[in-house]
Amino acid sequence: MDSKTYEKEINLTDSSDKLSQLEVKYLGRNGVINDLLKKIKDIPSDEKKDYGQKVNKLKTSIKRLIEVKKKELAGKKSEKFFDATLPGKIYPKGSLHPITYTIEEIASIFQKLGFIRVSYPEVEWEYFSFEALNMPKGHPARDDFESFFIDYPEHEKFGRMVLTPHTSSGQNREMRRLKTPPIRMINIAKCYRRNWDATHAPMFYQFEGLCVDRGINITHLKGTIDFFAKQFFGPDREIRLRPHHFQFTEPSFETDINCNICKGTTKINGKKCRVCKSGWLELGGSGMVHPEVLRAGGIDPNIYTGWAFGFGPERCLMMKLGLDEIRDLYGGDIRFLEQF
Ligand code: DAH
């Protein structure tokens, strides 16, 4: 067979279909090469070896040509379809949950003031959640913290196990940990209560500030919360302390921040402000640590004084963004979360 014939034929092929046909034509079961091999029986025996070698050489060379051509055609195909102007694949990008980054922001504001971030057990003994906070067994104030108790044997000193209903349970733990003041704690943790409505979820977060040292008074409390409010909500925000009652602080306050929608006027274009009622919004509770709470933590209230507060990161975030449904934050709906 003339080598020029098949070489030309293979080299001039311009599609993989045609090349497959040639492959069958030359290398197939009834192809040219097999025909040549079949003829070996008619070849005189002293020429058989030589003949066989030639046919095999031919076969190898055709095979190689076809391989080369195959690669060439595959390359051409992808070159032909490659459009460098098409946009690349866009992979979905993850981001932190809005509550997570709010918590990080809060922690970093308090860390600037030298507060140490701590976390204490989510499943806590009754003692740390109530008794250590001046709420003995049977005290009606405990009803405000409708709690989830755990089915677990009672501890002889610390009572039942409970899903911690507030971060105030960290106060006694931090006093025990440090033993002597100064204490500057920021405890950010999950809390659990039997609540479920537009502004309450059964699981939520709180951040609890605790500061104990010699000579600590209300001005320190107010100055610290004011610093937080200006850092978190903006420099034009102000806070006020309104008398209230908590069992673990004396005096106690509700802490408010001025409304930035109506600027404290309670009206927008003659209509009632839809965000606040009085020009102020409630941040949460605060006060001077009750002497009994200091005593329970092993701290002498005649030497040391302290303040504490407990606020909700979700509430702060909702106030900052103007959200009115806490459940949106926990719904896990990607269309909501993607906006942050
Ligand atoms: N633990 C209170 C609650 O969950 C909030 C609170 C009020 C914390 C006053 C405090 C405080 O530290 O001083 O409702």
GROMACS .gro file of C-alpha atoms and ligand atoms in nm:
model
  354
    1MET     CA    1   0.000   0.000   0.000
    2ASP     CA    2   0.129   0.341  -0.087
    3SER     CA    3   0.207   0.526   0.235
    4LYS     CA    4   0.119   0.859   0.074
    5THR     CA    5  -0.245   0.745   0.030
    6TYR     CA    6  -0.334   0.685   0.394
    7GLU     CA    7  -0.114   0.967   0.520
    8LYS     CA    8  -0.289   1.212   0.296
    9GLU     CA    9  -0.629   1.073   0.377
   10ILE     CA   10  -0.576   1.097   0.754
   11ASN     CA   11  -0.404   1.434   0.747
   12LEU     CA   12  -0.674   1.594   0.537
   13THR     CA   13  -0.958   1.476   0.763
   14ASP     CA   14  -1.138   1.771   0.918
   15SER     CA   15  -1.385   1.605   1.153
   16SER     CA   16  -1.375   1.337   1.421
   17ASP     CA   17  -1.661   1.150   1.249
   18LYS     CA   18  -1.461   1.114   0.932
   19LEU     CA   19  -1.156   1.014   1.133
   20SER     CA   20  -1.354   0.738   1.306
   21GLN     CA   21  -1.458   0.610   0.962
   22LEU     CA   22  -1.092   0.600   0.857
   23GLU     CA   23  -1.000   0.420   1.177
   24VAL     CA   24  -1.254   0.150   1.090
   25LYS     CA   25  -1.138   0.145   0.730
   26TYR     CA   26  -0.776   0.082   0.825
   27LEU     CA   27  -0.774  -0.077   1.166
   28GLY     CA   28  -1.124  -0.234   1.187
   29ARG     CA   29  -1.193  -0.607   1.187
   30ASN     CA   30  -1.248  -0.608   0.813
   31GLY     CA   31  -1.012  -0.319   0.758
   32VAL     CA   32  -0.712  -0.284   0.530
   33ILE     CA   33  -0.457  -0.403   0.787
   34ASN     CA   34  -0.648  -0.718   0.876
   35ASP     CA   35  -0.696  -0.794   0.505
   36LEU     CA   36  -0.322  -0.768   0.457
   37LEU     CA   37  -0.261  -0.997   0.753
   38LYS     CA   38  -0.507  -1.255   0.621
   39LYS     CA   39  -0.313  -1.270   0.299
   40ILE     CA   40  -0.006  -1.398   0.485
   41LYS     CA   41  -0.110  -1.755   0.412
   42ASP     CA   42  -0.053  -1.698   0.038
   43ILE     CA   43   0.296  -1.561   0.092
   44PRO     CA   44   0.590  -1.797   0.033
   45SER     CA   45   0.719  -1.913   0.368
   46ASP     CA   46   1.064  -1.757   0.337
   47GLU     CA   47   0.900  -1.415   0.281
   48LYS     CA   48   0.633  -1.450   0.553
   49LYS     CA   49   0.844  -1.297   0.830
   50ASP     CA   50   0.944  -0.996   0.626
   51TYR     CA   51   0.587  -0.946   0.507
   52GLY     CA   52   0.447  -0.969   0.861
   53GLN     CA   53   0.692  -0.713   0.992
   54LYS     CA   54   0.606  -0.467   0.717
   55VAL     CA   55   0.231  -0.493   0.784
   56ASN     CA   56   0.284  -0.442   1.156
   57LYS     CA   57   0.499  -0.136   1.092
   58LEU     CA   58   0.227   0.001   0.870
   59LYS     CA   59  -0.032  -0.064   1.139
   60THR     CA   60   0.174   0.122   1.401
   61SER     CA   61   0.227   0.416   1.175
   62ILE     CA   62  -0.146   0.444   1.088
   63LYS     CA   63  -0.234   0.417   1.457
   64ARG     CA   64   0.005   0.697   1.542
   65LEU     CA   65  -0.125   0.923   1.265
   66ILE     CA   66  -0.481   0.869   1.382
   67GLU     CA   67  -0.389   0.947   1.746
   68VAL     CA   68  -0.217   1.271   1.645
   69LYS     CA   69  -0.512   1.373   1.432
   70LYS     CA   70  -0.757   1.292   1.711
   71LYS     CA   71  -0.576   1.527   1.948
   72GLU     CA   72  -0.558   1.797   1.684
   73LEU     CA   73  -0.934   1.778   1.618
   74ALA     CA   74  -1.019   1.780   1.993
   75GLY     CA   75  -0.804   2.091   2.039
   76LYS     CA   76  -0.970   2.263   1.746
   77LYS     CA   77  -1.311   2.181   1.880
   78SER     CA   78  -1.248   2.346   2.218
   79GLU     CA   79  -1.076   2.643   2.053
   80LYS     CA   80  -1.376   2.690   1.833
   81PHE     CA   81  -1.619   2.698   2.130
   82PHE     CA   82  -1.411   2.893   2.376
   83ASP     CA   83  -1.562   3.237   2.432
   84ALA     CA   84  -1.330   3.437   2.653
   85THR     CA   85  -1.588   3.713   2.696
   86LEU     CA   86  -1.843   3.495   2.874
   87PRO     CA   87  -1.869   3.568   3.247
   88GLY     CA   88  -1.715   3.303   3.475
   89LYS     CA   89  -1.910   3.079   3.705
   90ILE     CA   90  -2.033   3.278   4.004
   91TYR     CA   91  -2.016   3.074   4.322
   92PRO     CA   92  -2.250   3.179   4.605
   93LYS     CA   93  -2.059   3.371   4.871
   94GLY     CA   94  -2.125   3.307   5.237
   95SER     CA   95  -2.130   3.573   5.507
   96LEU     CA   96  -2.165   3.596   5.881
   97HIS     CA   97  -2.513   3.583   6.025
   98PRO     CA   98  -2.625   3.937   6.122
   99ILE     CA   99  -2.649   3.833   6.487
  100THR     CA  100  -2.296   3.695   6.478
  101TYR     CA  101  -2.147   4.014   6.344
  102THR     CA  102  -2.353   4.222   6.588
  103ILE     CA  103  -2.208   4.019   6.874
  104GLU     CA  104  -1.857   4.066   6.737
  105GLU     CA  105  -1.916   4.440   6.710
  106ILE     CA  106  -2.050   4.465   7.066
  107ALA     CA  107  -1.758   4.262   7.202
  108SER     CA  108  -1.504   4.483   7.029
  109ILE     CA  109  -1.665   4.805   7.163
  110PHE     CA  110  -1.636   4.679   7.521
  111GLN     CA  111  -1.292   4.534   7.466
  112LYS     CA  112  -1.177   4.890   7.379
  113LEU     CA  113  -1.270   4.984   7.736
  114GLY     CA  114  -1.076   4.692   7.882
  115PHE     CA  115  -1.368   4.455   7.936
  116ILE     CA  116  -1.287   4.085   7.916
  117ARG     CA  117  -1.521   3.871   7.709
  118VAL     CA  118  -1.627   3.553   7.886
  119SER     CA  119  -1.883   3.280   7.840
  120TYR     CA  120  -2.037   3.054   8.100
  121PRO     CA  121  -2.248   2.736   8.082
  122GLU     CA  122  -2.564   2.752   7.876
  123VAL     CA  123  -2.703   2.473   8.089
  124GLU     CA  124  -2.664   2.622   8.433
  125TRP     CA  125  -2.750   2.546   8.795
  126GLU     CA  126  -3.049   2.722   8.941
  127TYR     CA  127  -2.823   2.877   9.206
  128PHE     CA  128  -2.624   3.089   8.956
  129SER     CA  129  -2.938   3.193   8.770
  130PHE     CA  130  -3.137   3.297   9.077
  131GLU     CA  131  -3.013   3.247   9.436
  132ALA     CA  132  -2.676   3.410   9.373
  133LEU     CA  133  -2.869   3.704   9.227
  134ASN     CA  134  -3.073   3.768   9.540
  135MET     CA  135  -3.374   3.567   9.421
  136PRO     CA  136  -3.422   3.287   9.675
  137LYS     CA  137  -3.644   2.984   9.608
  138GLY     CA  138  -4.010   3.077   9.582
  139HIS     CA  139  -3.936   3.445   9.519
  140PRO     CA  140  -4.203   3.588   9.284
  141ALA     CA  141  -3.937   3.769   9.074
  142ARG     CA  142  -3.836   3.427   8.947
  143ASP     CA  143  -4.165   3.409   8.758
  144ASP     CA  144  -4.036   3.683   8.525
  145PHE     CA  145  -3.781   3.435   8.398
  146GLU     CA  146  -4.009   3.155   8.282
  147SER     CA  147  -3.739   2.898   8.240
  148PHE     CA  148  -3.672   2.561   8.086
  149PHE     CA  149  -3.569   2.320   8.358
  150ILE     CA  150  -3.372   2.007   8.276
  151ASP     CA  151  -3.480   1.665   8.390
  152TYR     CA  152  -3.167   1.588   8.590
  153PRO     CA  153  -3.099   1.503   8.955
  154GLU     CA  154  -3.087   1.810   9.178
  155HIS     CA  155  -2.753   1.935   9.308
  156GLU     CA  156  -2.765   1.952   9.688
  157LYS     CA  157  -2.627   2.308   9.694
  158PHE     CA  158  -2.702   2.447   9.348
  159GLY     CA  159  -3.052   2.305   9.294
  160ARG     CA  160  -3.203   2.212   8.959
  161MET     CA  161  -3.045   2.240   8.615
  162VAL     CA  162  -3.186   2.505   8.388
  163LEU     CA  163  -3.123   2.650   8.043
  164THR     CA  164  -2.978   2.980   8.154
  165PRO     CA  165  -3.259   3.241   8.137
  166HIS     CA  166  -3.023   3.542   8.142
  167THR     CA  167  -2.654   3.625   8.125
  168SER     CA  168  -2.670   3.763   8.480
  169SER     CA  169  -2.588   3.404   8.584
  170GLY     CA  170  -2.232   3.484   8.474
  171GLN     CA  171  -2.194   3.753   8.743
  172ASN     CA  172  -2.140   3.514   9.032
  173ARG     CA  173  -1.924   3.284   8.818
  174GLU     CA  174  -1.697   3.575   8.721
  175MET     CA  175  -1.666   3.693   9.083
  176ARG     CA  176  -1.569   3.339   9.184
  177ARG     CA  177  -1.320   3.315   8.898
  178LEU     CA  178  -1.140   3.641   8.973
  179LYS     CA  179  -1.188   3.635   9.352
  180THR     CA  180  -1.082   4.000   9.397
  181PRO     CA  181  -1.178   4.306   9.191
  182PRO     CA  182  -1.119   4.482   8.956
  183ILE     CA  183  -1.375   4.299   8.745
  184ARG     CA  184  -1.466   4.413   8.397
  185MET     CA  185  -1.671   4.143   8.233
  186ILE     CA  186  -1.866   4.129   7.909
  187ASN     CA  187  -2.058   3.802   7.899
  188ILE     CA  188  -2.231   3.734   7.567
  189ALA     CA  189  -2.433   3.415   7.556
  190LYS     CA  190  -2.749   3.237   7.450
  191CYS     CA  191  -3.043   3.254   7.688
  192TYR     CA  192  -3.369   3.062   7.696
  193ARG     CA  193  -3.719   3.157   7.810
  194ARG     CA  194  -4.072   3.041   7.735
  195ASN     CA  195  -4.159   3.325   7.498
  196TRP     CA  196  -4.257   3.342   7.134
  197ASP     CA  197  -4.388   3.660   6.972
  198ALA     CA  198  -4.274   3.938   6.737
  199THR     CA  199  -4.008   4.064   6.977
  200HIS     CA  200  -3.930   3.749   7.178
  201ALA     CA  201  -3.781   3.416   7.073
  202PRO     CA  202  -3.740   3.118   7.310
  203MET     CA  203  -3.368   3.127   7.236
  204PHE     CA  204  -3.202   3.466   7.220
  205TYR     CA  205  -2.878   3.635   7.315
  206GLN     CA  206  -2.790   3.875   7.592
  207PHE     CA  207  -2.477   4.070   7.666
  208GLU     CA  208  -2.407   4.139   8.028
  209GLY     CA  209  -2.163   4.400   8.152
  210LEU     CA  210  -2.025   4.380   8.503
  211CYS     CA  211  -1.781   4.623   8.658
  212VAL     CA  212  -1.668   4.592   9.019
  213ASP     CA  213  -1.393   4.789   9.190
  214ARG     CA  214  -1.336   5.042   9.468
  215GLY     CA  215  -1.533   5.364   9.420
  216ILE     CA  216  -1.749   5.252   9.126
  217ASN     CA  217  -2.069   5.457   9.097
  218ILE     CA  218  -2.360   5.536   8.868
  219THR     CA  219  -2.165   5.788   8.657
  220HIS     CA  220  -1.936   5.502   8.546
  221LEU     CA  221  -2.240   5.299   8.447
  222LYS     CA  222  -2.391   5.586   8.253
  223GLY     CA  223  -2.062   5.681   8.087
  224THR     CA  224  -1.999   5.323   7.973
  225ILE     CA  225  -2.347   5.271   7.828
  226ASP     CA  226  -2.331   5.613   7.663
  227PHE     CA  227  -1.999   5.516   7.500
  228PHE     CA  228  -2.153   5.192   7.378
  229ALA     CA  229  -2.462   5.369   7.238
  230LYS     CA  230  -2.255   5.626   7.046
  231GLN     CA  231  -2.021   5.361   6.906
  232PHE     CA  232  -2.294   5.117   6.809
  233PHE     CA  233  -2.581   5.343   6.704
  234GLY     CA  234  -2.404   5.666   6.607
  235PRO     CA  235  -2.246   5.975   6.767
  236ASP     CA  236  -2.573   6.167   6.800
  237ARG     CA  237  -2.743   5.908   7.020
  238GLU     CA  238  -2.803   5.964   7.388
  239ILE     CA  239  -2.909   5.745   7.678
  240ARG     CA  240  -3.109   5.797   7.992
  241LEU     CA  241  -3.159   5.591   8.307
  242ARG     CA  242  -3.514   5.547   8.429
  243PRO     CA  243  -3.587   5.408   8.779
  244HIS     CA  244  -3.699   5.047   8.779
  245HIS     CA  245  -3.674   4.737   8.996
  246PHE     CA  246  -3.452   4.431   8.964
  247GLN     CA  247  -3.377   4.196   9.247
  248PHE     CA  248  -3.003   4.193   9.180
  249THR     CA  249  -2.937   4.567   9.154
  250GLU     CA  250  -3.005   4.860   9.386
  251PRO     CA  251  -3.080   5.117   9.256
  252SER     CA  252  -3.205   4.963   8.929
  253PHE     CA  253  -3.280   5.128   8.597
  254GLU     CA  254  -3.439   5.074   8.262
  255THR     CA  255  -3.187   5.207   8.014
  256ASP     CA  256  -3.327   5.401   7.719
  257ILE     CA  257  -3.174   5.538   7.402
  258ASN     CA  258  -3.323   5.835   7.217
  259CYS     CA  259  -3.519   5.755   6.902
  260ASN     CA  260  -3.341   5.862   6.588
  261ILE     CA  261  -3.649   5.835   6.368
  262CYS     CA  262  -3.849   6.119   6.532
  263LYS     CA  263  -3.541   6.269   6.704
  264GLY     CA  264  -3.724   6.252   7.035
  265THR     CA  265  -4.023   6.459   6.916
  266THR     CA  266  -4.255   6.151   6.895
  267LYS     CA  267  -4.395   6.286   6.566
  268ILE     CA  268  -4.304   6.259   6.199
  269ASN     CA  269  -4.486   6.498   5.961
  270GLY     CA  270  -4.757   6.547   6.220
  271LYS     CA  271  -4.811   6.169   6.260
  272LYS     CA  272  -4.713   5.951   6.558
  273CYS     CA  273  -4.361   5.803   6.529
  274ARG     CA  274  -4.401   5.439   6.427
  275VAL     CA  275  -4.089   5.331   6.613
  276CYS     CA  276  -4.123   5.481   6.962
  277LYS     CA  277  -4.395   5.615   7.188
  278SER     CA  278  -4.207   5.860   7.404
  279GLY     CA  279  -3.904   5.964   7.199
  280TRP     CA  280  -3.704   5.692   7.378
  281LEU     CA  281  -3.645   5.321   7.312
  282GLU     CA  282  -3.568   5.059   7.575
  283LEU     CA  283  -3.222   4.901   7.563
  284GLY     CA  284  -3.255   4.685   7.874
  285GLY     CA  285  -3.193   4.671   8.248
  286SER     CA  286  -2.904   4.804   8.452
  287GLY     CA  287  -2.813   4.914   8.802
  288MET     CA  288  -2.569   4.912   9.090
  289VAL     CA  289  -2.488   4.555   9.195
  290HIS     CA  290  -2.686   4.462   9.507
  291PRO     CA  291  -2.465   4.411   9.818
  292GLU     CA  292  -2.612   4.060   9.858
  293VAL     CA  293  -2.496   3.970   9.506
  294LEU     CA  294  -2.144   4.089   9.583
  295ARG     CA  295  -2.149   3.894   9.908
  296ALA     CA  296  -2.263   3.577   9.731
  297GLY     CA  297  -1.963   3.620   9.500
  298GLY     CA  298  -1.726   3.650   9.795
  299ILE     CA  299  -1.674   4.025   9.755
  300ASP     CA  300  -1.701   4.263  10.051
  301PRO     CA  301  -1.965   4.527   9.970
  302ASN     CA  302  -1.813   4.760  10.231
  303ILE     CA  303  -1.498   4.786  10.022
  304TYR     CA  304  -1.620   4.736   9.667
  305THR     CA  305  -1.912   4.858   9.460
  306GLY     CA  306  -2.014   4.769   9.107
  307TRP     CA  307  -2.261   4.816   8.829
  308ALA     CA  308  -2.418   4.573   8.584
  309PHE     CA  309  -2.640   4.578   8.281
  310GLY     CA  310  -2.804   4.318   8.058
  311PHE     CA  311  -2.910   4.401   7.702
  312GLY     CA  312  -3.006   4.202   7.391
  313PRO     CA  313  -2.791   4.205   7.076
  314GLU     CA  314  -3.097   4.118   6.862
  315ARG     CA  315  -3.288   4.412   7.007
  316CYS     CA  316  -2.994   4.646   6.942
  317LEU     CA  317  -2.966   4.521   6.584
  318MET     CA  318  -3.340   4.556   6.529
  319MET     CA  319  -3.331   4.911   6.662
  320LYS     CA  320  -3.034   4.997   6.446
  321LEU     CA  321  -3.192   4.861   6.126
  322GLY     CA  322  -3.557   4.938   6.202
  323LEU     CA  323  -3.665   4.571   6.205
  324ASP     CA  324  -3.984   4.476   6.389
  325GLU     CA  325  -3.974   4.092   6.379
  326ILE     CA  326  -3.711   3.907   6.583
  327ARG     CA  327  -3.824   3.581   6.419
  328ASP     CA  328  -3.689   3.704   6.083
  329LEU     CA  329  -3.344   3.685   6.236
  330TYR     CA  330  -3.396   3.321   6.328
  331GLY     CA  331  -3.604   3.209   6.029
  332GLY     CA  332  -3.301   3.113   5.820
  333ASP     CA  333  -3.467   3.254   5.506
  334ILE     CA  334  -3.178   3.316   5.271
  335ARG     CA  335  -3.362   3.606   5.098
  336PHE     CA  336  -3.365   3.792   5.429
  337LEU     CA  337  -3.012   3.699   5.532
  338GLU     CA  338  -2.860   3.787   5.195
  339GLN     CA  339  -2.931   4.153   5.258
  340PHE     CA  340  -2.663   4.175   5.523
  341DAH     N1  341  -3.109   3.986   8.375
  341DAH     C1  342  -3.211   4.085   8.341
  341DAH     C2  343  -3.309   4.021   8.244
  341DAH     O1  344  -3.276   3.928   8.178
  341DAH     C3  345  -3.151   4.206   8.277
  341DAH     C4  346  -3.067   4.285   8.370
  341DAH     C5  347  -3.122   4.383   8.446
  341DAH     C6  348  -2.932   4.260   8.385
  341DAH     C7  349  -3.047   4.460   8.532
  341DAH     C8  350  -2.856   4.334   8.472
  341DAH     C9  351  -2.914   4.436   8.546
  341DAH     O2  352  -2.724   4.314   8.489
  341DAH     O3  353  -2.839   4.509   8.629
  341DAH     O4  354  -3.419   4.067   8.234
   0.00000   0.00000   0.00000
